[in-house]
GROMACS .gro file of C-alpha atoms in nm:
model
  267
    1MET     CA    1  -7.642  -4.741   0.626
    2LYS     CA    2  -7.861  -4.961   0.407
    3GLU     CA    3  -7.766  -4.758   0.097
    4LEU     CA    4  -7.395  -4.788   0.182
    5LEU     CA    5  -7.429  -5.164   0.230
    6THR     CA    6  -7.614  -5.200  -0.101
    7ARG     CA    7  -7.351  -4.993  -0.282
    8SER     CA    8  -7.065  -5.191  -0.123
    9LEU     CA    9  -7.216  -5.532  -0.208
   10SER     CA   10  -7.296  -5.422  -0.564
   11GLY     CA   11  -6.942  -5.289  -0.614
   12PHE     CA   12  -6.785  -5.602  -0.466
   13PHE     CA   13  -6.995  -5.824  -0.693
   14TYR     CA   14  -6.898  -5.620  -1.001
   15ILE     CA   15  -6.525  -5.615  -0.919
   16SER     CA   16  -6.527  -5.989  -0.838
   17ILE     CA   17  -6.689  -6.081  -1.170
   18LEU     CA   18  -6.450  -5.854  -1.358
   19LEU     CA   19  -6.130  -5.980  -1.194
   20VAL     CA   20  -6.231  -6.346  -1.212
   21SER     CA   21  -6.309  -6.309  -1.583
   22ILE     CA   22  -5.969  -6.143  -1.642
   23PHE     CA   23  -5.761  -6.407  -1.463
   24VAL     CA   24  -5.948  -6.722  -1.572
   25SER     CA   25  -5.871  -6.685  -1.943
   26LYS     CA   26  -5.869  -6.460  -2.246
   27TYR     CA   27  -6.206  -6.598  -2.349
   28THR     CA   28  -6.386  -6.535  -2.020
   29PHE     CA   29  -6.254  -6.178  -2.030
   30ILE     CA   30  -6.380  -6.124  -2.385
   31GLY     CA   31  -6.707  -6.295  -2.292
   32ILE     CA   32  -6.779  -6.069  -1.996
   33PHE     CA   33  -6.703  -5.763  -2.207
   34LEU     CA   34  -6.934  -5.890  -2.476
   35ILE     CA   35  -7.207  -5.870  -2.212
   36PHE     CA   36  -7.084  -5.542  -2.060
   37GLY     CA   37  -7.053  -5.394  -2.408
   38MET     CA   38  -7.410  -5.483  -2.505
   39ILE     CA   39  -7.542  -5.328  -2.184
   40SER     CA   40  -7.328  -5.015  -2.231
   41ILE     CA   41  -7.454  -4.969  -2.587
   42TYR     CA   42  -7.813  -4.991  -2.462
   43GLU     CA   43  -7.744  -4.738  -2.185
   44PHE     CA   44  -7.558  -4.500  -2.416
   45GLN     CA   45  -7.835  -4.509  -2.674
   46LYS     CA   46  -8.081  -4.403  -2.404
   47LEU     CA   47  -7.859  -4.106  -2.316
   48ILE     CA   48  -7.837  -3.978  -2.673
   49HIS     CA   49  -8.195  -4.073  -2.766
   50LEU     CA   50  -8.102  -4.329  -3.027
   51ASN     CA   51  -8.261  -4.668  -3.091
   52ASN     CA   52  -8.060  -4.860  -3.346
   53LYS     CA   53  -8.042  -5.238  -3.308
   54ARG     CA   54  -7.773  -5.260  -3.579
   55LEU     CA   55  -7.522  -5.123  -3.328
   56TYR     CA   56  -7.528  -5.452  -3.136
   57PHE     CA   57  -7.439  -5.646  -3.451
   58ILE     CA   58  -7.170  -5.392  -3.540
   59PHE     CA   59  -7.021  -5.437  -3.193
   60ILE     CA   60  -7.015  -5.816  -3.227
   61ALA     CA   61  -6.859  -5.789  -3.575
   62PHE     CA   62  -6.583  -5.553  -3.457
   63LEU     CA   63  -6.517  -5.773  -3.155
   64ILE     CA   64  -6.485  -6.092  -3.359
   65VAL     CA   65  -6.278  -5.943  -3.641
   66LEU     CA   66  -6.034  -5.738  -3.431
   67THR     CA   67  -5.977  -6.004  -3.163
   68THR     CA   68  -5.923  -6.268  -3.435
   69PHE     CA   69  -5.698  -6.055  -3.655
   70GLN     CA   70  -5.538  -5.833  -3.390
   71ASP     CA   71  -5.193  -5.878  -3.541
   72GLN     CA   72  -5.308  -5.746  -3.880
   73LEU     CA   73  -5.215  -5.378  -3.852
   74TYR     CA   74  -5.396  -5.284  -4.173
   75LEU     CA   75  -5.718  -5.369  -3.985
   76THR     CA   76  -5.647  -5.240  -3.634
   77ILE     CA   77  -5.460  -4.916  -3.707
   78PRO     CA   78  -5.730  -4.743  -3.920
   79VAL     CA   79  -5.994  -4.828  -3.659
   80LEU     CA   80  -5.764  -4.709  -3.380
   81VAL     CA   81  -5.697  -4.379  -3.559
   82LEU     CA   82  -6.069  -4.316  -3.620
   83THR     CA   83  -6.143  -4.396  -3.256
   84ILE     CA   84  -5.880  -4.159  -3.120
   85ILE     CA   85  -5.989  -3.879  -3.358
   86THR     CA   86  -6.353  -3.925  -3.249
   87GLU     CA   87  -6.254  -3.909  -2.883
   88LEU     CA   88  -6.039  -3.601  -2.933
   89PHE     CA   89  -6.337  -3.426  -3.096
   90LEU     CA   90  -6.541  -3.516  -2.788
   91VAL     CA   91  -6.270  -3.360  -2.569
   92LYS     CA   92  -6.281  -3.045  -2.784
   93ASP     CA   93  -6.657  -3.024  -2.743
   94LEU     CA   94  -6.623  -3.090  -2.371
   95VAL     CA   95  -6.410  -2.781  -2.309
   96THR     CA   96  -6.527  -2.542  -2.580
   97ILE     CA   97  -6.907  -2.564  -2.607
   98ARG     CA   98  -7.195  -2.597  -2.362
   99ILE     CA   99  -7.380  -2.878  -2.541
  100ILE     CA  100  -7.223  -3.155  -2.749
  101PRO     CA  101  -7.413  -3.140  -3.082
  102MET     CA  102  -7.559  -3.487  -3.145
  103PHE     CA  103  -7.738  -3.479  -3.478
  104GLU     CA  104  -7.848  -3.817  -3.615
  105LYS     CA  105  -7.534  -3.902  -3.815
  106ARG     CA  106  -7.307  -3.801  -3.529
  107LYS     CA  107  -7.505  -4.013  -3.283
  108TYR     CA  108  -7.436  -4.314  -3.502
  109ARG     CA  109  -7.071  -4.224  -3.564
  110THR     CA  110  -7.004  -4.158  -3.196
  111SER     CA  111  -7.172  -4.483  -3.093
  112VAL     CA  112  -6.944  -4.677  -3.327
  113PHE     CA  113  -6.611  -4.494  -3.304
  114TYR     CA  114  -6.628  -4.387  -2.942
  115LEU     CA  115  -6.817  -4.650  -2.749
  116ILE     CA  116  -6.806  -4.969  -2.955
  117THR     CA  117  -6.448  -4.959  -3.081
  118SER     CA  118  -6.316  -4.834  -2.746
  119ILE     CA  119  -6.468  -5.136  -2.570
  120VAL     CA  120  -6.313  -5.361  -2.835
  121PHE     CA  121  -5.968  -5.204  -2.785
  122LEU     CA  122  -6.010  -5.261  -2.413
  123THR     CA  123  -6.039  -5.634  -2.485
  124LEU     CA  124  -5.728  -5.617  -2.707
  125VAL     CA  125  -5.504  -5.455  -2.442
  126PRO     CA  126  -5.397  -5.772  -2.253
  127ASN     CA  127  -5.319  -5.950  -2.580
  128TYR     CA  128  -5.119  -5.671  -2.743
  129THR     CA  129  -4.807  -5.889  -2.779
  130GLY     CA  130  -4.996  -6.193  -2.903
  131ASP     CA  131  -4.979  -6.360  -2.562
  132TYR     CA  132  -5.255  -6.301  -2.309
  133GLN     CA  133  -5.126  -6.094  -2.013
  134PRO     CA  134  -5.406  -6.050  -1.756
  135LEU     CA  135  -5.191  -5.836  -1.525
  136ILE     CA  136  -5.182  -5.556  -1.783
  137ILE     CA  137  -5.558  -5.505  -1.796
  138ALA     CA  138  -5.608  -5.582  -1.426
  139GLY     CA  139  -5.343  -5.320  -1.347
  140ALA     CA  140  -5.514  -5.066  -1.574
  141PHE     CA  141  -5.844  -5.121  -1.390
  142LEU     CA  142  -5.672  -5.098  -1.051
  143ILE     CA  143  -5.509  -4.769  -1.148
  144THR     CA  144  -5.844  -4.634  -1.269
  145TRP     CA  145  -6.018  -4.733  -0.944
  146THR     CA  146  -5.733  -4.576  -0.745
  147ASN     CA  147  -5.767  -4.255  -0.946
  148ASP     CA  148  -6.145  -4.241  -0.893
  149THR     CA  149  -6.123  -4.320  -0.522
  150PHE     CA  150  -5.855  -4.068  -0.431
  151ALA     CA  151  -5.991  -3.799  -0.662
  152TYR     CA  152  -6.313  -3.828  -0.462
  153LEU     CA  153  -6.143  -3.840  -0.118
  154VAL     CA  154  -5.897  -3.557  -0.184
  155GLY     CA  155  -6.163  -3.347  -0.356
  156LYS     CA  156  -6.413  -3.397  -0.076
  157ASN     CA  157  -6.167  -3.304   0.199
  158PHE     CA  158  -5.940  -3.050   0.031
  159GLY     CA  159  -6.112  -2.942  -0.290
  160LYS     CA  160  -6.166  -2.567  -0.334
  161HIS     CA  161  -6.123  -2.504  -0.705
  162LYS     CA  162  -6.375  -2.656  -0.948
  163LEU     CA  163  -6.243  -2.856  -1.243
  164LEU     CA  164  -6.541  -2.814  -1.480
  165GLU     CA  165  -6.828  -2.697  -1.262
  166ARG     CA  166  -7.088  -2.664  -1.537
  167ILE     CA  167  -7.045  -3.035  -1.619
  168SER     CA  168  -6.953  -3.203  -1.291
  169PRO     CA  169  -6.994  -2.966  -0.993
  170LYS     CA  170  -6.829  -3.202  -0.743
  171LYS     CA  171  -6.502  -3.251  -0.932
  172THR     CA  172  -6.215  -3.025  -0.823
  173ILE     CA  173  -5.864  -2.950  -0.941
  174GLU     CA  174  -5.730  -3.068  -0.605
  175GLY     CA  175  -5.921  -3.394  -0.647
  176PHE     CA  176  -5.778  -3.446  -0.995
  177ILE     CA  177  -5.424  -3.386  -0.868
  178GLY     CA  178  -5.481  -3.622  -0.575
  179GLY     CA  179  -5.616  -3.894  -0.804
  180PHE     CA  180  -5.325  -3.845  -1.043
  181ILE     CA  181  -5.059  -3.872  -0.769
  182PHE     CA  182  -5.211  -4.187  -0.617
  183SER     CA  183  -5.256  -4.339  -0.963
  184VAL     CA  184  -4.885  -4.295  -1.030
  185LEU     CA  185  -4.810  -4.447  -0.690
  186ALA     CA  186  -5.038  -4.743  -0.773
  187GLY     CA  187  -4.856  -4.790  -1.105
  188TYR     CA  188  -4.522  -4.788  -0.927
  189LEU     CA  189  -4.639  -5.049  -0.675
  190ILE     CA  190  -4.782  -5.271  -0.950
  191ALA     CA  191  -4.446  -5.258  -1.132
  192ILE     CA  192  -4.253  -5.350  -0.816
  193ILE     CA  193  -4.488  -5.630  -0.709
  194SER     CA  194  -4.577  -5.787  -1.044
  195HIS     CA  195  -4.246  -5.759  -1.236
  196SER     CA  196  -4.462  -5.762  -1.552
  197LEU     CA  197  -4.340  -5.440  -1.714
  198SER     CA  198  -4.077  -5.183  -1.622
  199VAL     CA  199  -4.146  -4.909  -1.369
  200THR     CA  200  -4.128  -4.645  -1.644
  201ILE     CA  201  -4.391  -4.821  -1.856
  202TRP     CA  202  -4.628  -4.864  -1.561
  203LEU     CA  203  -4.587  -4.497  -1.473
  204ILE     CA  204  -4.679  -4.397  -1.828
  205ILE     CA  205  -4.980  -4.632  -1.813
  206SER     CA  206  -5.081  -4.461  -1.487
  207ILE     CA  207  -5.061  -4.117  -1.650
  208ILE     CA  208  -5.269  -4.235  -1.948
  209MET     CA  209  -5.537  -4.394  -1.728
  210SER     CA  210  -5.556  -4.095  -1.493
  211ILE     CA  211  -5.574  -3.817  -1.753
  212PHE     CA  212  -5.785  -3.987  -2.019
  213GLY     CA  213  -5.994  -4.169  -1.759
  214THR     CA  214  -6.088  -3.834  -1.604
  215LEU     CA  215  -6.174  -3.694  -1.948
  216GLY     CA  216  -6.390  -3.999  -2.017
  217ASP     CA  217  -6.575  -3.952  -1.690
  218LEU     CA  218  -6.636  -3.584  -1.768
  219ILE     CA  219  -6.760  -3.660  -2.119
  220GLN     CA  220  -7.005  -3.916  -1.984
  221SER     CA  221  -7.117  -3.661  -1.723
  222LYS     CA  222  -7.185  -3.416  -2.005
  223PHE     CA  223  -7.393  -3.672  -2.194
  224LYS     CA  224  -7.590  -3.743  -1.875
  225ARG     CA  225  -7.640  -3.373  -1.806
  226GLN     CA  226  -7.769  -3.320  -2.161
  227ALA     CA  227  -8.005  -3.615  -2.113
  228GLY     CA  228  -8.118  -3.481  -1.773
  229VAL     CA  229  -8.038  -3.801  -1.581
  230LYS     CA  230  -7.814  -3.885  -1.285
  231ASP     CA  231  -7.702  -4.231  -1.404
  232SER     CA  232  -7.687  -4.408  -1.739
  233GLY     CA  233  -7.871  -4.712  -1.598
  234THR     CA  234  -7.993  -4.893  -1.288
  235ILE     CA  235  -7.843  -5.240  -1.327
  236MET     CA  236  -7.596  -5.184  -1.038
  237PRO     CA  237  -7.775  -5.071  -0.720
  238GLY     CA  238  -7.599  -4.768  -0.572
  239HIS     CA  239  -7.370  -4.730  -0.874
  240GLY     CA  240  -7.597  -4.679  -1.173
  241GLY     CA  241  -7.529  -4.856  -1.500
  242ILE     CA  242  -7.242  -5.055  -1.647
  243TYR     CA  243  -7.152  -4.756  -1.863
  244ASP     CA  244  -7.127  -4.548  -1.543
  245ARG     CA  245  -6.868  -4.793  -1.407
  246LEU     CA  246  -6.671  -4.825  -1.731
  247ASP     CA  247  -6.676  -4.471  -1.873
  248SER     CA  248  -6.320  -4.387  -1.762
  249VAL     CA  249  -6.150  -4.707  -1.872
  250ILE     CA  250  -6.349  -4.720  -2.198
  251PHE     CA  251  -6.231  -4.373  -2.299
  252ALA     CA  252  -5.869  -4.438  -2.198
  253SER     CA  253  -5.839  -4.781  -2.363
  254PRO     CA  254  -5.759  -4.668  -2.723
  255PHE     CA  255  -5.481  -4.441  -2.595
  256LEU     CA  256  -5.346  -4.721  -2.377
  257TYR     CA  257  -5.357  -4.965  -2.668
  258ALA     CA  258  -5.184  -4.714  -2.897
  259PHE     CA  259  -4.907  -4.666  -2.640
  260LEU     CA  260  -4.855  -5.042  -2.602
  261GLN     CA  261  -4.842  -5.087  -2.980
  262ILE     CA  262  -4.587  -4.808  -3.016
  263LEU     CA  263  -4.387  -4.969  -2.736
  264THR     CA  264  -4.396  -5.306  -2.912
  265TYR     CA  265  -4.291  -5.186  -3.256
  266VAL     CA  266  -4.039  -4.925  -3.143
  267SER     CA  267  -3.861  -5.162  -2.906
   0.00000   0.00000   0.00000
């Protein structure tokens, strides 16, 4: 009971800080992710056995430059492409080999073009049109939380077929399907209630967050398994580290941002 209470209070505190930062202003949102990003970089470096202080300065530089010059496609598109390519290579390694090879150069490259730039693109999502739209990023988080919650509940009660047992023994195909269905339902409800984007767009956002969020969670699980640890950190009692809480949305954010940019320039 005490553990459940600790986990609940920790989760409530985290969600409250996150949502307040999103809805107060663009700058409080960027500010909280400056902090979350620094902590995530520290936790990720521990997982891959890297200790490079330059990564913190690289993160700050990317954050300042891309949030300031977000409308300059010659800056954002190359970084976005490199980020998506890096993440797709991680997906390939996830499903094809037992251990993700992390030699020194790849540790550095992955830290920059998986973790750092993905966090930066997460901060760019609500401002993709040039005007800050907090409902977009709040909705993306809500869909991710819905996916995680119902994947767990459906998997626990109905799961029989393992999704990727050698990486995450508790995840099941039934759980993934359950999370996906409820994510789509959450996207539909957000569209109806908020009137921010069309139902079709919110459904596509739901699909992106569910599929790529699950992949991000599995990739982080693989990094943790290779490091021989249960959690990436201990900053959140009952939940682990900040990177543990953000792994899904971090991985999905470049794909979400790419979709929103395509939507903007095609329409």
